[in-house]
Tab-separated table of C-alpha atoms in Angstrom:
chain	number	residue	atom	x	y	z
A	1	ASP	CA	-5.462	39.862	62.224
A	2	THR	CA	-4.702	43.187	60.463
A	3	GLU	CA	-1.977	44.470	62.741
A	4	VAL	CA	1.804	44.891	62.823
A	5	THR	CA	2.967	44.287	66.440
A	6	GLN	CA	6.225	45.845	67.700
A	7	THR	CA	7.995	45.123	70.987
A	8	PRO	CA	9.094	46.703	73.097
A	9	LYS	CA	7.170	49.990	72.934
A	10	HIS	CA	9.962	51.814	74.789
A	11	LEU	CA	13.627	50.985	75.168
A	12	VAL	CA	16.461	52.739	76.868
A	13	MET	CA	20.012	51.403	76.190
A	14	GLY	CA	23.551	52.366	76.910
A	15	MET	CA	26.113	52.830	74.114
A	16	THR	CA	27.776	49.490	75.008
A	17	ASN	CA	24.540	47.372	75.179
A	18	LYS	CA	23.178	44.914	72.715
A	19	LYS	CA	19.341	44.822	72.256
A	20	SER	CA	16.816	43.728	69.740
A	21	LEU	CA	13.579	45.168	68.424
A	22	LYS	CA	10.907	42.795	67.279
A	23	CYS	CA	8.132	42.951	64.786
A	24	GLU	CA	5.420	40.467	63.913
A	25	GLN	CA	2.527	40.290	61.371
A	26	HIS	CA	0.094	37.552	60.479
A	27	MET	CA	-1.490	39.080	57.410
A	28	GLY	CA	0.493	36.904	54.977
A	29	HIS	CA	2.534	39.888	53.770
A	30	ARG	CA	5.677	38.982	52.027
A	31	ALA	CA	7.515	42.331	52.349
A	32	MET	CA	8.585	43.766	55.612
A	33	TYR	CA	10.327	47.055	56.393
A	34	TRP	CA	12.248	49.027	59.086
A	35	TYR	CA	11.931	52.780	59.213
A	36	LYS	CA	13.556	55.340	61.373
A	37	GLN	CA	11.729	58.464	62.386
A	38	LYS	CA	13.321	61.420	64.191
A	39	ALA	CA	11.185	63.968	65.958
A	40	LYS	CA	9.169	66.150	63.621
A	41	LYS	CA	10.593	64.402	60.628
A	42	PRO	CA	9.040	61.886	58.112
A	43	PRO	CA	9.986	58.197	58.372
A	44	GLU	CA	13.217	57.192	56.578
A	45	LEU	CA	13.485	53.762	55.079
A	46	MET	CA	16.299	51.544	56.517
A	47	PHE	CA	15.800	48.000	55.294
A	48	VAL	CA	13.392	46.023	53.114
A	49	TYR	CA	12.902	42.253	53.286
A	50	SER	CA	11.117	40.548	50.454
A	51	TYR	CA	10.231	36.835	50.763
A	52	GLU	CA	12.595	36.708	53.853
A	53	LYS	CA	15.541	37.982	51.885
A	54	LEU	CA	17.139	41.373	52.397
A	55	SER	CA	16.357	43.369	49.215
A	56	ILE	CA	17.109	46.922	50.158
A	57	ASN	CA	19.697	48.369	52.644
A	58	GLU	CA	19.634	52.130	52.552
A	59	SER	CA	23.275	52.496	53.623
A	60	VAL	CA	22.476	51.793	57.183
A	61	PRO	CA	25.446	51.634	59.588
A	62	SER	CA	26.490	48.144	60.578
A	63	ARG	CA	25.564	48.783	64.217
A	64	PHE	CA	22.017	48.051	62.987
A	65	SER	CA	21.570	44.414	61.862
A	66	PRO	CA	18.301	43.223	60.582
A	67	GLU	CA	17.069	39.574	60.599
A	68	CYS	CA	14.010	37.930	59.187
A	69	PRO	CA	13.690	34.476	60.792
A	70	ASN	CA	10.440	33.632	58.884
A	71	SER	CA	7.760	35.293	56.935
A	72	SER	CA	5.950	36.668	60.021
A	73	LEU	CA	8.887	37.924	62.012
A	74	LEU	CA	11.355	40.818	61.603
A	75	ASN	CA	14.077	41.745	64.051
A	76	LEU	CA	16.471	44.592	64.324
A	77	HIS	CA	19.563	43.941	66.377
A	78	LEU	CA	21.253	46.892	67.929
A	79	HIS	CA	24.834	47.159	69.099
A	80	ALA	CA	27.118	50.014	70.102
A	81	LEU	CA	24.581	52.702	69.227
A	82	GLN	CA	25.186	56.390	69.546
A	83	PRO	CA	22.849	58.997	71.145
A	84	GLU	CA	21.946	60.289	67.750
A	85	ASP	CA	20.374	56.955	66.979
A	86	SER	CA	17.615	57.759	69.436
A	87	ALA	CA	14.362	57.833	67.479
A	88	LEU	CA	11.126	56.025	66.799
A	89	TYR	CA	11.662	52.841	64.893
A	90	LEU	CA	8.755	51.715	62.792
A	91	CYS	CA	8.170	48.300	61.272
A	92	ALA	CA	5.829	47.948	58.288
A	93	SER	CA	4.617	45.145	56.031
A	94	SER	CA	2.915	45.034	52.668
A	95	GLY	CA	1.315	42.682	50.324
A	96	THR	CA	1.535	42.649	46.550
A	97	GLY	CA	1.092	45.980	44.823
A	98	LEU	CA	1.143	47.983	48.042
A	99	TYR	CA	-2.342	46.896	49.019
A	100	GLY	CA	-2.496	47.007	52.795
A	101	TYR	CA	0.869	48.669	53.525
A	102	THR	CA	0.608	48.574	57.344
A	103	PHE	CA	2.692	50.235	59.982
A	104	GLY	CA	3.273	49.142	63.539
A	105	SER	CA	3.036	51.580	66.407
A	106	GLY	CA	6.815	51.778	66.753
A	107	THR	CA	9.493	51.336	69.369
A	108	ARG	CA	10.697	54.524	71.049
A	109	LEU	CA	14.446	54.129	71.433
A	110	THR	CA	16.609	56.237	73.716
A	111	VAL	CA	20.371	55.694	73.732
A	112	VAL	CA	22.225	57.123	76.737
B	1	ALA	CA	13.880	59.935	41.402
B	2	GLN	CA	10.783	61.056	43.351
B	3	SER	CA	10.186	63.875	45.747
B	4	VAL	CA	7.152	65.017	47.711
B	5	THR	CA	6.550	68.606	48.868
B	6	GLN	CA	4.161	69.509	51.654
B	7	LEU	CA	4.548	73.266	51.727
B	8	ASP	CA	2.602	73.867	54.979
B	9	SER	CA	4.442	72.690	58.025
B	10	GLN	CA	1.499	73.566	60.247
B	11	VAL	CA	-2.154	74.319	59.530
B	12	PRO	CA	-4.209	75.845	62.393
B	13	VAL	CA	-7.967	75.589	61.976
B	14	PHE	CA	-11.022	76.063	64.158
B	15	GLU	CA	-13.243	73.016	64.896
B	16	GLU	CA	-15.986	72.336	62.307
B	17	ALA	CA	-14.184	74.406	59.688
B	18	PRO	CA	-13.016	72.892	56.407
B	19	VAL	CA	-9.367	72.126	55.772
B	20	GLU	CA	-7.196	71.411	52.849
B	21	LEU	CA	-3.633	69.976	53.340
B	22	ARG	CA	-1.543	70.450	50.294
B	23	CYS	CA	0.795	67.852	48.570
B	24	ASN	CA	2.734	68.172	45.316
B	25	TYR	CA	5.055	65.522	43.996
B	26	SER	CA	7.696	65.123	41.311
B	27	SER	CA	8.469	61.886	39.576
B	28	SER	CA	9.852	60.689	36.203
B	29	VAL	CA	7.643	57.552	36.355
B	30	SER	CA	4.041	57.008	37.322
B	31	VAL	CA	3.392	56.730	41.008
B	32	TYR	CA	0.912	55.536	43.592
B	33	LEU	CA	-0.137	58.163	46.118
B	34	PHE	CA	-0.912	57.917	49.785
B	35	TRP	CA	-1.939	60.009	52.820
B	36	TYR	CA	-1.013	58.813	56.267
B	37	VAL	CA	-1.900	60.247	59.707
B	38	GLN	CA	0.299	59.911	62.808
B	39	TYR	CA	-1.091	60.692	66.264
B	40	PRO	CA	1.344	61.543	69.085
B	41	ASN	CA	3.591	58.557	70.052
B	42	GLN	CA	1.960	56.288	67.492
B	43	GLY	CA	2.774	54.645	64.131
B	44	LEU	CA	1.330	55.738	60.814
B	45	GLN	CA	-2.247	54.979	59.807
B	46	LEU	CA	-3.322	54.945	56.147
B	47	LEU	CA	-6.029	57.541	55.484
B	48	LEU	CA	-6.455	56.849	51.745
B	49	LYS	CA	-4.680	55.901	48.555
B	50	TYR	CA	-4.757	56.519	44.920
B	51	LEU	CA	-3.741	53.554	42.717
B	52	SER	CA	-5.812	54.149	39.554
B	53	GLY	CA	-9.325	54.949	38.335
B	54	SER	CA	-11.426	57.832	39.778
B	55	THR	CA	-9.247	60.869	40.707
B	56	LEU	CA	-11.414	61.602	43.770
B	57	VAL	CA	-10.539	59.196	46.551
B	58	LYS	CA	-12.515	58.821	49.810
B	59	GLY	CA	-10.796	57.603	52.975
B	60	ILE	CA	-11.370	56.972	56.617
B	61	ASN	CA	-12.512	59.625	59.173
B	62	GLY	CA	-14.303	61.725	56.512
B	63	PHE	CA	-11.158	62.657	54.584
B	64	GLU	CA	-10.897	62.698	50.756
B	65	ALA	CA	-8.198	63.614	48.284
B	66	GLU	CA	-8.167	64.519	44.650
B	67	PHE	CA	-5.389	63.401	42.245
B	68	ASN	CA	-4.496	66.084	39.665
B	69	LYS	CA	-2.021	64.588	37.173
B	70	SER	CA	-1.465	67.837	35.249
B	71	GLN	CA	-0.560	69.679	38.435
B	72	THR	CA	1.149	66.715	39.995
B	73	SER	CA	-0.948	67.303	43.193
B	74	PHE	CA	-2.769	65.127	45.709
B	75	HIS	CA	-4.411	67.531	48.179
B	76	LEU	CA	-6.235	66.211	51.240
B	77	ARG	CA	-9.543	67.723	52.336
B	78	LYS	CA	-12.152	67.429	55.118
B	79	PRO	CA	-15.290	69.502	55.086
B	80	SER	CA	-15.544	69.787	58.875
B	81	VAL	CA	-12.736	68.928	61.299
B	82	HIS	CA	-12.872	67.706	64.889
B	83	ILE	CA	-10.458	68.307	67.747
B	84	SER	CA	-9.466	64.588	67.383
B	85	ASP	CA	-8.085	65.256	63.933
B	86	THR	CA	-5.179	67.081	65.461
B	87	ALA	CA	-2.193	65.045	64.216
B	88	GLU	CA	0.688	65.004	61.797
B	89	TYR	CA	-0.271	64.154	58.226
B	90	PHE	CA	2.148	62.703	55.592
B	91	CYS	CA	1.809	62.605	51.891
B	92	ALA	CA	3.731	59.734	50.330
B	93	VAL	CA	4.364	58.434	46.861
B	94	SER	CA	5.580	55.064	45.575
B	95	PRO	CA	6.947	54.591	42.015
B	96	MET	CA	4.999	51.951	40.150
B	97	ASP	CA	8.300	50.351	38.966
B	98	SER	CA	9.547	49.852	42.560
B	99	SER	CA	6.620	49.144	44.886
B	100	TYR	CA	8.898	48.637	47.906
B	101	LYS	CA	9.833	52.260	48.118
B	102	LEU	CA	7.674	54.816	49.890
B	103	ILE	CA	8.773	58.470	49.666
B	104	PHE	CA	7.352	60.755	52.281
B	105	GLY	CA	6.832	64.508	52.358
B	106	SER	CA	7.988	66.403	55.298
B	107	GLY	CA	4.554	66.459	57.013
B	108	THR	CA	1.941	68.897	57.903
B	109	ARG	CA	0.753	69.286	61.481
B	110	LEU	CA	-3.008	69.942	61.620
B	111	LEU	CA	-3.897	71.793	64.806
B	112	VAL	CA	-7.677	71.984	65.421
B	113	ARG	CA	-8.689	74.596	67.929
B	114	PRO	CA	-11.999	74.781	69.765
């Protein structure tokens, strides 16, 4: 299995909702990432988990809450988002030395 | 700190013509170099990477790139493009002393016309 699977593919949520994005990989990668990508822009790093511990938080607002339940799963909990948070959210994973840095196909999030 | 510059925001080209997408980078430490492709409404797919060794790197879908350390460039080339190559292409670098960071350029949209 050489894929990173993200669910759901599309999500529409209101500003008072709580929702979660899920990411799963079975490549044995020990680093997992969340990126945010706005239209016609490159991906921006949000969080990095290394060996199931949060190692990098790129000053992301607290309305985004990451969670790594185990080495194969990565969640992003969303609460009280703003319309400007609408974007493509990408999950990625990597092994040692950036061999096999793999992206998922993303979740298209719309906040209304 | 690192930065990546892709000067061309869009490159139009006719089918079966050659293409070069330019990438220049700046870094105070040695870096690994990558090219990714993103088709509409999809994630990023790795085209090729330079980690060490030969400066000419061959990737998937007939693409290749050449690392030029003196010019700090990593240009992507394909000798003959297809309509299906129409996509957004991102150059990225990762500092060797912090392999978790991937710094992207602003992207180049390759538009292949019949």
